[in-house]
CSV table of N, CA and C in Angstrom, one decimal:
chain,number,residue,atom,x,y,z
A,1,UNK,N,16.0,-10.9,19.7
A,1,UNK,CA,14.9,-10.4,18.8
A,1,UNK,C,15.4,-10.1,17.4
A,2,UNK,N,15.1,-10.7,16.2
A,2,UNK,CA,15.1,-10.7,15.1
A,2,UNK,C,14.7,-9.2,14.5
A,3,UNK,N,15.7,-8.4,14.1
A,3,UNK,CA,14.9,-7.1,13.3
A,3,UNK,C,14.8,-7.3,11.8
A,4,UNK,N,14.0,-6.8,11.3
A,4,UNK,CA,14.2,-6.0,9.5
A,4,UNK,C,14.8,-5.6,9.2
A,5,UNK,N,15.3,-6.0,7.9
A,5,UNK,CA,16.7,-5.1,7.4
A,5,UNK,C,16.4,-3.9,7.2
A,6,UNK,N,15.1,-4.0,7.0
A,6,UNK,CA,14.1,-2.5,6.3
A,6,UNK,C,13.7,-1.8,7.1
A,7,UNK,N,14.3,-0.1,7.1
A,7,UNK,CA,13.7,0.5,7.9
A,7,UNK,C,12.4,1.2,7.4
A,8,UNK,N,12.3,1.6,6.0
A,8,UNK,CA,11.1,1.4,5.9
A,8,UNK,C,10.4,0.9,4.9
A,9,UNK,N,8.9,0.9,4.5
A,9,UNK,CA,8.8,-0.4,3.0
A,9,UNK,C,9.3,0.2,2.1
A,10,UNK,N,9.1,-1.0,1.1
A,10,UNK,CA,9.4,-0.8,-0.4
A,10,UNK,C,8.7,-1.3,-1.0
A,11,UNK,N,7.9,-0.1,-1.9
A,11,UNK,CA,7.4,-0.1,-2.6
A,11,UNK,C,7.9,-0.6,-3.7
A,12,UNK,N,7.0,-1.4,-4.6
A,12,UNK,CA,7.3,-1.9,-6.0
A,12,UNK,C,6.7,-0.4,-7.2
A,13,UNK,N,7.0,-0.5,-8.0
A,13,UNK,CA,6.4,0.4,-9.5
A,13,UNK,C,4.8,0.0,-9.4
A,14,UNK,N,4.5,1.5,-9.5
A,14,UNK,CA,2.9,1.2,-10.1
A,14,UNK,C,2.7,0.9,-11.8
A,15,UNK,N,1.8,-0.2,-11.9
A,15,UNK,CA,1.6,-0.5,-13.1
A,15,UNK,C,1.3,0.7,-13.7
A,16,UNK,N,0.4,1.4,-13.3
A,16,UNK,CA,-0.7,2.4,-13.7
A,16,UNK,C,0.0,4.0,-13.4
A,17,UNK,N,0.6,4.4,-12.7
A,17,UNK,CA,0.7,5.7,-11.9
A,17,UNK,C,1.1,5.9,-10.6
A,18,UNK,N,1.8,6.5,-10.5
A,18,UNK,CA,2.2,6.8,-9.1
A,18,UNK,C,2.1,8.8,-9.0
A,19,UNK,N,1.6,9.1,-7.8
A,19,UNK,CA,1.5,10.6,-7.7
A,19,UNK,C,2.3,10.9,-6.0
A,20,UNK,N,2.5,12.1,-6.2
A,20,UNK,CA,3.3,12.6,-5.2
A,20,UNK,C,2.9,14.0,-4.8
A,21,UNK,N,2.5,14.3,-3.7
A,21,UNK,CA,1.6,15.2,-2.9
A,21,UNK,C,2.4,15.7,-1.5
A,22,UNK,N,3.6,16.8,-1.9
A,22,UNK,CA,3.9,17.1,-0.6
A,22,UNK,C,3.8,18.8,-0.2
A,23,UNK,N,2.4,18.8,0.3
A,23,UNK,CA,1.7,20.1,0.5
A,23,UNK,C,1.5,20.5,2.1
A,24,UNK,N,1.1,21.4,2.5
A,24,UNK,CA,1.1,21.5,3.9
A,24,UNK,C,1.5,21.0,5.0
A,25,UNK,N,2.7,20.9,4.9
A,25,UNK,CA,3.7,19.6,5.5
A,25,UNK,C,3.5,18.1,5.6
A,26,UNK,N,2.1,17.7,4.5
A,26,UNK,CA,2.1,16.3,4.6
A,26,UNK,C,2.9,16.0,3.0
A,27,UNK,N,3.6,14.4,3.6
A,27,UNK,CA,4.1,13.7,2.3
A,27,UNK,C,3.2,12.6,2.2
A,28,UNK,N,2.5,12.6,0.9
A,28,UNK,CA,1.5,11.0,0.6
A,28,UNK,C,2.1,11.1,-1.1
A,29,UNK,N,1.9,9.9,-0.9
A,29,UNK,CA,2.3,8.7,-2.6
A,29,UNK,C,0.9,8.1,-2.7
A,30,UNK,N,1.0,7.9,-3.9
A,30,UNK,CA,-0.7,7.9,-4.3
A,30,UNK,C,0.0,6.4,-5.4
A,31,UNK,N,-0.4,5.1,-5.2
A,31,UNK,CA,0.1,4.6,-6.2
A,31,UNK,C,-1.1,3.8,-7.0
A,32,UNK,N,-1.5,3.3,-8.4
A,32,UNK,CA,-2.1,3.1,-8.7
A,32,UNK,C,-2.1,1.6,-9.4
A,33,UNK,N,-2.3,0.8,-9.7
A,33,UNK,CA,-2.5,-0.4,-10.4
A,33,UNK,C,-1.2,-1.3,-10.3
A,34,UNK,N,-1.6,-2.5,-9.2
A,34,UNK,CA,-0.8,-3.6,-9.4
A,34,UNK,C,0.3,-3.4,-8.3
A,35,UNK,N,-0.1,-2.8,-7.4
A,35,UNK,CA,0.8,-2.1,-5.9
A,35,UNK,C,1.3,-3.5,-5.2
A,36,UNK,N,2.4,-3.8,-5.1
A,36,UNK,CA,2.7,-4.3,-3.8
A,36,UNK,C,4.4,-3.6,-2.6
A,37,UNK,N,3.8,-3.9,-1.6
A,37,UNK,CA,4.9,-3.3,-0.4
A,37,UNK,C,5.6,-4.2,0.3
A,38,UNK,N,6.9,-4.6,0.5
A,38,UNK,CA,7.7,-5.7,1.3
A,38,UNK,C,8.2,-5.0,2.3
A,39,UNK,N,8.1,-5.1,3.6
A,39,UNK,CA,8.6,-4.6,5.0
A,39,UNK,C,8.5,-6.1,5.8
A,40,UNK,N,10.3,-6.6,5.5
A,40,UNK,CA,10.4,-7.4,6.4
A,40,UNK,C,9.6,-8.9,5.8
A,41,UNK,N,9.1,-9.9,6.7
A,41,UNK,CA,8.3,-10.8,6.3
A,41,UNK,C,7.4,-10.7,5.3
A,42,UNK,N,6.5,-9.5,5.9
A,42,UNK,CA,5.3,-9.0,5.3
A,42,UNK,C,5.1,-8.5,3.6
A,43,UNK,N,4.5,-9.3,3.1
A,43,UNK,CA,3.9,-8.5,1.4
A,43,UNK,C,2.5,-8.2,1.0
A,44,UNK,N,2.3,-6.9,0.9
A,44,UNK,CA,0.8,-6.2,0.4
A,44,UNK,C,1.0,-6.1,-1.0
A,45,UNK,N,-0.4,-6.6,-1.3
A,45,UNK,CA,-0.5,-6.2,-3.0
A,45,UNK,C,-2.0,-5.4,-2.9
A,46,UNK,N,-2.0,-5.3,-4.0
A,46,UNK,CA,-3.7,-4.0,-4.0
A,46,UNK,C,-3.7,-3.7,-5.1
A,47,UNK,N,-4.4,-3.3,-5.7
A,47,UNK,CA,-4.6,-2.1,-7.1
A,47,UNK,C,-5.1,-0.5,-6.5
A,48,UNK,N,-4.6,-0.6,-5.4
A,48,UNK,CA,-4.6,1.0,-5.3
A,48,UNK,C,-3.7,1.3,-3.8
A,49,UNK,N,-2.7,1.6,-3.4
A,49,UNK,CA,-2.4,2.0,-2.0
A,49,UNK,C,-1.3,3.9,-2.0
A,50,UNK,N,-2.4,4.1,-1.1
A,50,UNK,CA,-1.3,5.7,-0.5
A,50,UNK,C,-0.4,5.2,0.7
A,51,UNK,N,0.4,6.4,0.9
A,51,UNK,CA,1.3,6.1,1.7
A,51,UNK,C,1.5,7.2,2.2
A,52,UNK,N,1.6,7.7,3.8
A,52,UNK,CA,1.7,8.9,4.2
A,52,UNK,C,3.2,8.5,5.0
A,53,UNK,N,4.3,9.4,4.3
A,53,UNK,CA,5.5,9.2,5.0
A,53,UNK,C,6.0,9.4,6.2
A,54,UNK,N,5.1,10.6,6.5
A,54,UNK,CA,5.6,10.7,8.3
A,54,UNK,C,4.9,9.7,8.8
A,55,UNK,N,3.8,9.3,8.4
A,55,UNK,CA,3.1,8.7,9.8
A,55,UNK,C,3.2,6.9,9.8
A,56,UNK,N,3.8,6.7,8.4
A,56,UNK,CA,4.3,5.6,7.7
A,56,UNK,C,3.0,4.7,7.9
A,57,UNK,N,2.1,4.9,7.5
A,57,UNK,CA,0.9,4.2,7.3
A,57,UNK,C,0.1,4.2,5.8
A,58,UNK,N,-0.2,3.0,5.7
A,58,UNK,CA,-0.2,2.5,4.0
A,58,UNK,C,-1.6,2.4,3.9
A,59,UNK,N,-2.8,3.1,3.3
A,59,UNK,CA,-4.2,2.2,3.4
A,59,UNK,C,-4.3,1.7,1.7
A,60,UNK,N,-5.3,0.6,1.9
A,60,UNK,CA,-5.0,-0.3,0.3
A,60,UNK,C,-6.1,-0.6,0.0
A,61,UNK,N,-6.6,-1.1,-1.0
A,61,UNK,CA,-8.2,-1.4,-1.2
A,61,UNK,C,-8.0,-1.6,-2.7
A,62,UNK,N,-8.7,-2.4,-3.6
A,62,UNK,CA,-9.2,-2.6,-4.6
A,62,UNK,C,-10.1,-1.3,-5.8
A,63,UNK,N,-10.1,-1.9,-6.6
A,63,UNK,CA,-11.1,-0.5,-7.4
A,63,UNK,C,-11.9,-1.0,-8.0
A,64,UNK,N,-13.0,-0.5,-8.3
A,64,UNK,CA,-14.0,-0.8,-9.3
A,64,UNK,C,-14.2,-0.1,-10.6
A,65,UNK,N,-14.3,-1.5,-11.4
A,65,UNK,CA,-15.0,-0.8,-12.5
A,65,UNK,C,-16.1,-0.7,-12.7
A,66,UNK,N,-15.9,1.0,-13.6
A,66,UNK,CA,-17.0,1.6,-13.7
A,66,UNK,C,-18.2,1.3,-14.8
A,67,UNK,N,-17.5,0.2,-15.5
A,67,UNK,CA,-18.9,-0.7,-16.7
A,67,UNK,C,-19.3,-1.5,-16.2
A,68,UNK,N,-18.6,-2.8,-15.2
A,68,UNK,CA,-19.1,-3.7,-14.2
A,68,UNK,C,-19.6,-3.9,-12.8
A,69,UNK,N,-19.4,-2.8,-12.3
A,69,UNK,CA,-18.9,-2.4,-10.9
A,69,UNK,C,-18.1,-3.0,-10.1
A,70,UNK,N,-18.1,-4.3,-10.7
A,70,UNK,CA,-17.2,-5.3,-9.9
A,70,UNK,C,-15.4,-4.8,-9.4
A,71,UNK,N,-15.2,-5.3,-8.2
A,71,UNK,CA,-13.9,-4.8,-7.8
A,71,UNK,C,-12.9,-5.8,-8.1
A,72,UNK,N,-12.0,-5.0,-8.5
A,72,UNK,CA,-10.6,-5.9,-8.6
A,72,UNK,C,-8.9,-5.0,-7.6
A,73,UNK,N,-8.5,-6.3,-7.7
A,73,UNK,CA,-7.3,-6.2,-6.6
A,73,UNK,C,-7.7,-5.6,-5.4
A,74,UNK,N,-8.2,-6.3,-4.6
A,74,UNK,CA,-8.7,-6.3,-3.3
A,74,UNK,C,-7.2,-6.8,-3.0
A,75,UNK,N,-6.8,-6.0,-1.2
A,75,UNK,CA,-5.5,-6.1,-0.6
A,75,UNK,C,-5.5,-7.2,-0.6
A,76,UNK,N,-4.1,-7.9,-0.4
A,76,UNK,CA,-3.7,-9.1,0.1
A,76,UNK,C,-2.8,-9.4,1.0
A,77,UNK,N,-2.3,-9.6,2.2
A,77,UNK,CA,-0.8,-9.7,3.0
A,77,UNK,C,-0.8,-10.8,2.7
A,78,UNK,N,0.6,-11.1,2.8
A,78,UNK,CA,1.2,-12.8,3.2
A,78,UNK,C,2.4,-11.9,3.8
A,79,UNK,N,2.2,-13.4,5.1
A,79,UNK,CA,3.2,-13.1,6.3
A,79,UNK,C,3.1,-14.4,7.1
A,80,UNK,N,4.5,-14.9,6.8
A,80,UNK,CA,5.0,-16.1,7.4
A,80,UNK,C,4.2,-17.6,6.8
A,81,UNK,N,3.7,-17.6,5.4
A,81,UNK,CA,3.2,-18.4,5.2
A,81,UNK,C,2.1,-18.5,5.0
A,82,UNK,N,1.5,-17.0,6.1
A,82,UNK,CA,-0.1,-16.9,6.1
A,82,UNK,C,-0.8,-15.8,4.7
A,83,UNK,N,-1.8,-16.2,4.2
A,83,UNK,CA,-2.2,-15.2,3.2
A,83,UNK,C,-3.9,-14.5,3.9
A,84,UNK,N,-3.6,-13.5,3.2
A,84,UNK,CA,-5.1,-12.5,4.3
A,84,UNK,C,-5.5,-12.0,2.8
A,85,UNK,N,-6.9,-12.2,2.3
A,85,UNK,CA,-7.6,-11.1,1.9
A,85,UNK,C,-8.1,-10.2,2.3
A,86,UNK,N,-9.0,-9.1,1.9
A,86,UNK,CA,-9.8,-8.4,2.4
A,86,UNK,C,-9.9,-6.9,1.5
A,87,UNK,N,-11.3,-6.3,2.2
A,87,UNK,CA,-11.8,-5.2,1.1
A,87,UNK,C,-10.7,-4.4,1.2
A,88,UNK,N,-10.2,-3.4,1.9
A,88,UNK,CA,-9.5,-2.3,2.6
A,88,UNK,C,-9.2,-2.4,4.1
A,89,UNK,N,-7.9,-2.0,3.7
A,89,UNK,CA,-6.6,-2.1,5.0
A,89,UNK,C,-6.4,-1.0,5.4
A,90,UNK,N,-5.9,-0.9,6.4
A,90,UNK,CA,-4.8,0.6,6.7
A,90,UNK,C,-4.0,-0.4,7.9
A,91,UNK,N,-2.7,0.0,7.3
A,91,UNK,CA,-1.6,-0.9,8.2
A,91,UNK,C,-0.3,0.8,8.1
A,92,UNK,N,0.2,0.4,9.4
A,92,UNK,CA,1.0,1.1,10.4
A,92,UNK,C,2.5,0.2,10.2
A,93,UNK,N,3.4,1.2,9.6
A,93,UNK,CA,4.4,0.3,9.6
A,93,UNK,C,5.5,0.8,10.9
């Protein structure tokens, strides 16, 4: 069985912001514009993903603007070749 070198993802720089929230014993990362995560095969991009560290679960989704309403950076994985759109994720690492 083939493991990950990565024990857990890695995050890229947010274009936009990144925030840090570690209050009531939860740790979440808040990152903002232009997100993507590598764990292993797997690559997520988004224009918006949190990250809760204990529970090591990433949820991602796109944003809208507010003159257009139209949404941009809707998640994307690629894994092994395969590419996935979609509105919003929540993936479990």
């Amino acid at each position: 069985m083939k493991h990950s070198s990565l024990e857990f993802p890695a995050f890229s720089e947010a274009k936009d912001s990144l925030k840090e929230v570690f209050r009531d014993g939860h740790q979440l990362l808040y990152y903002y514009g232009d997100v993507s995560v590598n764990y292993g095969t797997m690559k997520l991009t988004a224009d918006y993903m949190e990250y809760d560290v204990q529970s090591q679960t990433v949820h991602a989704r796109g944003t809208e603007d507010p003159l257009t309403g139209e949404t941009k950076g809707n998640p994307v994985m690629d894994d092994n070749g395969k590419s996935y759109e979609m509105k919003e994720l929540t993936y479990n690492f």
